[in-house]
Amino acid sequence: NAGVTQTPKFQVLKTGQSMTLQCAQDMNHNSMYWYRQDPGMGLRLIYYSASEGTTDKGEVPNGYNVSRLNKREFSLRLESAAPSQTSVYFCASTLEGLGANVLTFGAGSRLTVL
Amino acid sequence: QKEVEQDPGPLSVPEGAIVSLNCTYSNSAFQYFMWYRQYSRKGPELLMYTYSSGNKEDGRFTAQVDKSSKYISLFIRDSQPSDSATYLCAPGLNQKLVFGQGTRLTINP
């Protein structure tokens, strides 16, 4: 049982380049999330998808786009990377219900923008 | 003011010590309170969560919530080197979680 799988694990980009971070979950979860983690800032929500075909902005969506390709996959795209987007990106998923939102996280994707 | 405040540490204690990790929050509407543990270069994983004020125990870990003072604590008894990690508090409302900065903890053998 793989859980949440993120690719790539590491990436170095030059300013202005574009790239897509991929995320897939095999737990039949309906909701998926993208967070970024920066020193001193904790985890901040970029975008989330409550179900296939829907996406919503989180706290820090500027400079990013997302696609919920199907129930399993949720990708994050940087159209024109900036040094401020240097961060560790985490994908997470959950089976939303009436109770606490228990997230399962991937291992992270470390992105450096030069 | 941040919605959740957590001392980032680092905190370093000897093996066997009792560890206290704390957060404060500003939104009195939060319904549940989570603690995630994150090992170096890994994703966060849920440690435990509670809905109400009071204590919840799970092995060597105790989560404590005081809603009147908006204060969340995690206690680790008989701390082990394997407990060395970053601990993130995360109060939640409906499906929204707000994460603290995380406290980096090192347990020295």
Coordinates of C-alpha atoms in Angstrom, one line a residue:
Chain A
N1 CA 0.0 0.0 0.0
A2 CA 1.9 3.1 -1.3
G3 CA -0.3 5.8 0.2
V4 CA 0.5 9.2 -1.3
T5 CA 3.2 9.2 -3.9
Q6 CA 4.9 12.5 -5.1
T7 CA 7.2 13.0 -8.0
P8 CA 9.8 14.3 -8.5
K9 CA 11.5 14.2 -5.0
F10 CA 14.0 16.9 -6.0
Q11 CA 14.0 19.5 -8.7
V12 CA 16.2 22.6 -9.6
L13 CA 14.7 25.2 -11.9
K14 CA 15.8 28.5 -13.3
T15 CA 13.7 31.6 -12.8
G16 CA 10.9 31.6 -15.5
Q17 CA 10.9 27.9 -16.1
S18 CA 7.8 25.8 -15.7
M19 CA 7.2 22.5 -14.1
T20 CA 4.5 20.2 -12.8
L21 CA 4.6 18.3 -9.5
Q22 CA 2.7 15.0 -9.6
C23 CA 0.7 13.4 -6.8
A24 CA -1.2 10.2 -6.7
Q25 CA -3.0 8.4 -3.9
D26 CA -4.2 4.8 -3.8
M27 CA -6.5 5.0 -0.7
N28 CA -9.7 6.0 -2.5
H29 CA -9.6 9.3 -0.7
N30 CA -11.9 12.0 -2.1
S31 CA -10.0 15.1 -1.1
M32 CA -6.5 16.1 -2.0
Y33 CA -4.3 19.0 -1.0
W34 CA -1.1 20.8 -1.9
Y35 CA 0.9 22.5 0.9
R36 CA 4.3 24.2 0.9
Q37 CA 6.6 24.2 3.9
D38 CA 9.1 26.9 4.5
P39 CA 11.3 27.5 7.6
G40 CA 9.5 29.5 10.2
M41 CA 6.2 29.4 8.3
G42 CA 4.9 25.9 8.9
L43 CA 2.6 24.2 6.4
R44 CA 0.6 26.6 4.2
L45 CA -2.2 25.4 1.9
I46 CA -1.8 26.3 -1.7
Y47 CA -4.8 24.5 -3.3
Y48 CA -7.2 21.7 -2.5
S49 CA -9.7 19.6 -4.3
A50 CA -12.7 18.3 -2.4
S51 CA -13.6 15.9 -5.2
E52 CA -12.8 15.0 -8.7
G53 CA -13.5 18.0 -11.0
T54 CA -13.4 20.6 -8.2
T55 CA -10.5 22.8 -7.0
D56 CA -10.3 25.7 -4.6
K57 CA -7.7 28.2 -3.6
G58 CA -6.0 28.0 -0.2
E59 CA -3.9 30.5 1.7
V60 CA -1.1 31.0 -0.9
P61 CA -2.3 30.2 -4.4
N62 CA -0.6 32.9 -6.4
G63 CA 1.8 31.6 -9.0
Y64 CA 0.4 28.1 -9.0
N65 CA -2.3 26.1 -10.9
V66 CA -3.7 22.7 -10.2
S67 CA -5.5 19.9 -12.0
R68 CA -7.5 17.1 -10.4
L69 CA -7.0 14.6 -13.2
N70 CA -9.1 11.9 -11.7
K71 CA -9.9 10.7 -8.2
R72 CA -6.3 9.4 -7.7
E73 CA -4.2 12.2 -9.1
F74 CA -3.7 15.9 -8.3
S75 CA -1.0 17.9 -9.9
L76 CA 0.5 21.3 -9.1
R77 CA 2.0 23.4 -11.9
L78 CA 4.4 26.4 -11.7
E79 CA 4.0 28.3 -14.9
S80 CA 6.9 30.7 -14.4
A81 CA 9.0 29.7 -11.4
A82 CA 10.3 32.4 -9.1
P83 CA 12.9 32.2 -6.3
S84 CA 10.2 32.8 -3.8
Q85 CA 8.7 29.4 -4.8
T86 CA 11.8 27.6 -3.5
S87 CA 10.2 25.3 -0.9
V88 CA 9.3 21.8 0.1
Y89 CA 5.9 20.8 -1.4
F90 CA 3.7 18.2 0.2
C91 CA 0.7 16.6 -1.3
A92 CA -1.9 15.1 1.1
S93 CA -5.2 13.3 0.9
T94 CA -8.1 12.5 3.2
L95 CA -11.4 10.7 3.2
E96 CA -13.5 13.7 4.3
G97 CA -16.5 13.1 6.5
L98 CA -18.1 14.6 9.5
G99 CA -15.1 14.2 11.8
A100 CA -11.6 15.4 12.1
N101 CA -9.8 16.0 8.9
V102 CA -7.0 13.3 9.1
L103 CA -4.5 14.0 6.4
T104 CA -2.1 11.4 4.9
F105 CA 1.0 13.2 3.5
G106 CA 3.4 12.2 0.8
A107 CA 7.2 12.3 1.3
G108 CA 7.6 15.8 -0.2
S109 CA 9.1 17.4 -3.3
R110 CA 12.1 19.7 -2.7
L111 CA 12.1 22.5 -5.3
T112 CA 14.9 25.1 -5.7
V113 CA 14.4 28.0 -8.1
L114 CA 17.7 29.8 -9.0
Chain B
Q1 CA -1.2 37.8 14.7
K2 CA -0.9 34.2 13.5
E3 CA -3.9 32.0 14.0
V4 CA -1.7 29.3 15.6
E5 CA 1.6 30.1 17.4
Q6 CA 4.1 27.4 18.2
D7 CA 7.7 27.9 19.5
P8 CA 9.9 26.5 16.8
G9 CA 12.7 25.5 19.2
P10 CA 15.0 23.7 18.8
L11 CA 14.4 21.8 22.0
S12 CA 17.1 19.3 23.1
V13 CA 16.5 17.0 26.1
P14 CA 18.2 13.9 27.5
E15 CA 16.7 10.4 26.9
G16 CA 14.1 9.6 29.5
A17 CA 13.0 13.2 30.1
I18 CA 9.4 14.4 30.0
V19 CA 8.9 16.7 27.1
S20 CA 6.3 19.4 26.9
L21 CA 5.4 20.9 23.5
N22 CA 2.9 23.8 23.3
C23 CA 0.8 25.9 21.0
T24 CA -1.6 28.7 21.4
Y25 CA -4.4 29.6 19.0
S26 CA -6.7 32.6 18.5
N27 CA -9.9 31.1 16.9
S28 CA -12.2 29.8 19.6
A29 CA -14.3 28.0 16.9
F30 CA -11.7 25.3 16.4
Q31 CA -13.4 21.9 16.8
Y32 CA -10.6 19.4 17.0
F33 CA -6.9 19.5 17.8
M34 CA -4.2 17.4 16.1
W35 CA -0.6 16.7 16.6
Y36 CA 1.5 15.6 13.6
R37 CA 5.1 14.3 13.8
Q38 CA 7.6 14.9 11.0
Y39 CA 10.9 13.1 10.8
S40 CA 13.7 14.8 8.8
R41 CA 13.1 14.7 5.1
K42 CA 9.7 13.0 5.5
G43 CA 6.1 14.0 5.3
P44 CA 4.1 14.7 8.5
E45 CA 2.2 11.8 10.0
L46 CA -0.7 12.0 12.4
L47 CA 0.3 11.3 16.0
M48 CA -3.0 11.8 17.7
Y49 CA -6.0 14.1 18.0
T50 CA -8.7 15.1 20.3
Y51 CA -12.0 17.0 20.2
S52 CA -12.5 18.3 23.6
S53 CA -10.8 20.1 26.5
G54 CA -8.9 17.8 28.8
N55 CA -6.4 15.0 28.3
K56 CA -6.1 12.2 25.8
E57 CA -3.4 9.5 26.3
D58 CA -1.9 7.2 23.8
G59 CA 1.0 5.2 25.2
R60 CA 3.8 7.6 26.1
F61 CA 2.0 10.6 24.5
T62 CA -0.6 12.8 26.1
A63 CA -2.5 15.5 24.3
Q64 CA -4.0 18.2 26.4
V65 CA -6.3 21.0 25.4
D66 CA -7.5 24.0 27.4
K67 CA -10.2 25.7 25.3
S68 CA -10.7 28.5 27.9
S69 CA -7.1 29.7 27.4
K70 CA -6.8 28.5 23.8
Y71 CA -3.7 26.4 24.7
I72 CA -2.7 23.0 23.3
S73 CA 0.0 20.8 24.7
L74 CA 1.7 17.5 23.9
F75 CA 3.6 15.6 26.6
I76 CA 6.0 12.8 25.9
R77 CA 7.0 10.6 28.8
D78 CA 10.1 8.5 28.9
S79 CA 11.4 10.2 25.7
Q80 CA 13.4 8.1 23.3
P81 CA 16.0 9.0 20.6
S82 CA 13.4 7.8 18.1
D83 CA 11.1 10.6 19.2
S84 CA 13.5 13.1 17.7
A85 CA 11.4 14.9 15.1
T86 CA 9.5 18.1 14.4
Y87 CA 6.1 18.2 16.1
L88 CA 3.3 20.3 14.5
C89 CA 0.1 21.2 16.2
A90 CA -2.9 21.6 14.0
P91 CA -6.3 22.8 15.3
G92 CA -9.1 22.3 12.9
L93 CA -12.6 23.7 12.0
N94 CA -14.8 21.6 9.7
Q95 CA -12.3 20.4 7.1
K96 CA -9.8 23.3 7.5
L97 CA -6.6 22.6 9.4
V98 CA -4.3 25.4 10.5
F99 CA -0.7 24.2 11.2
G100 CA 1.7 25.7 13.7
Q101 CA 5.3 26.3 12.7
G102 CA 6.4 23.1 14.3
T103 CA 8.9 22.5 17.2
R104 CA 12.1 20.7 16.4
L105 CA 12.8 18.2 19.2
T106 CA 16.1 16.2 19.7
I107 CA 16.3 13.5 22.3
N108 CA 20.0 12.9 23.3
P109 CA 21.0 9.3 24.3

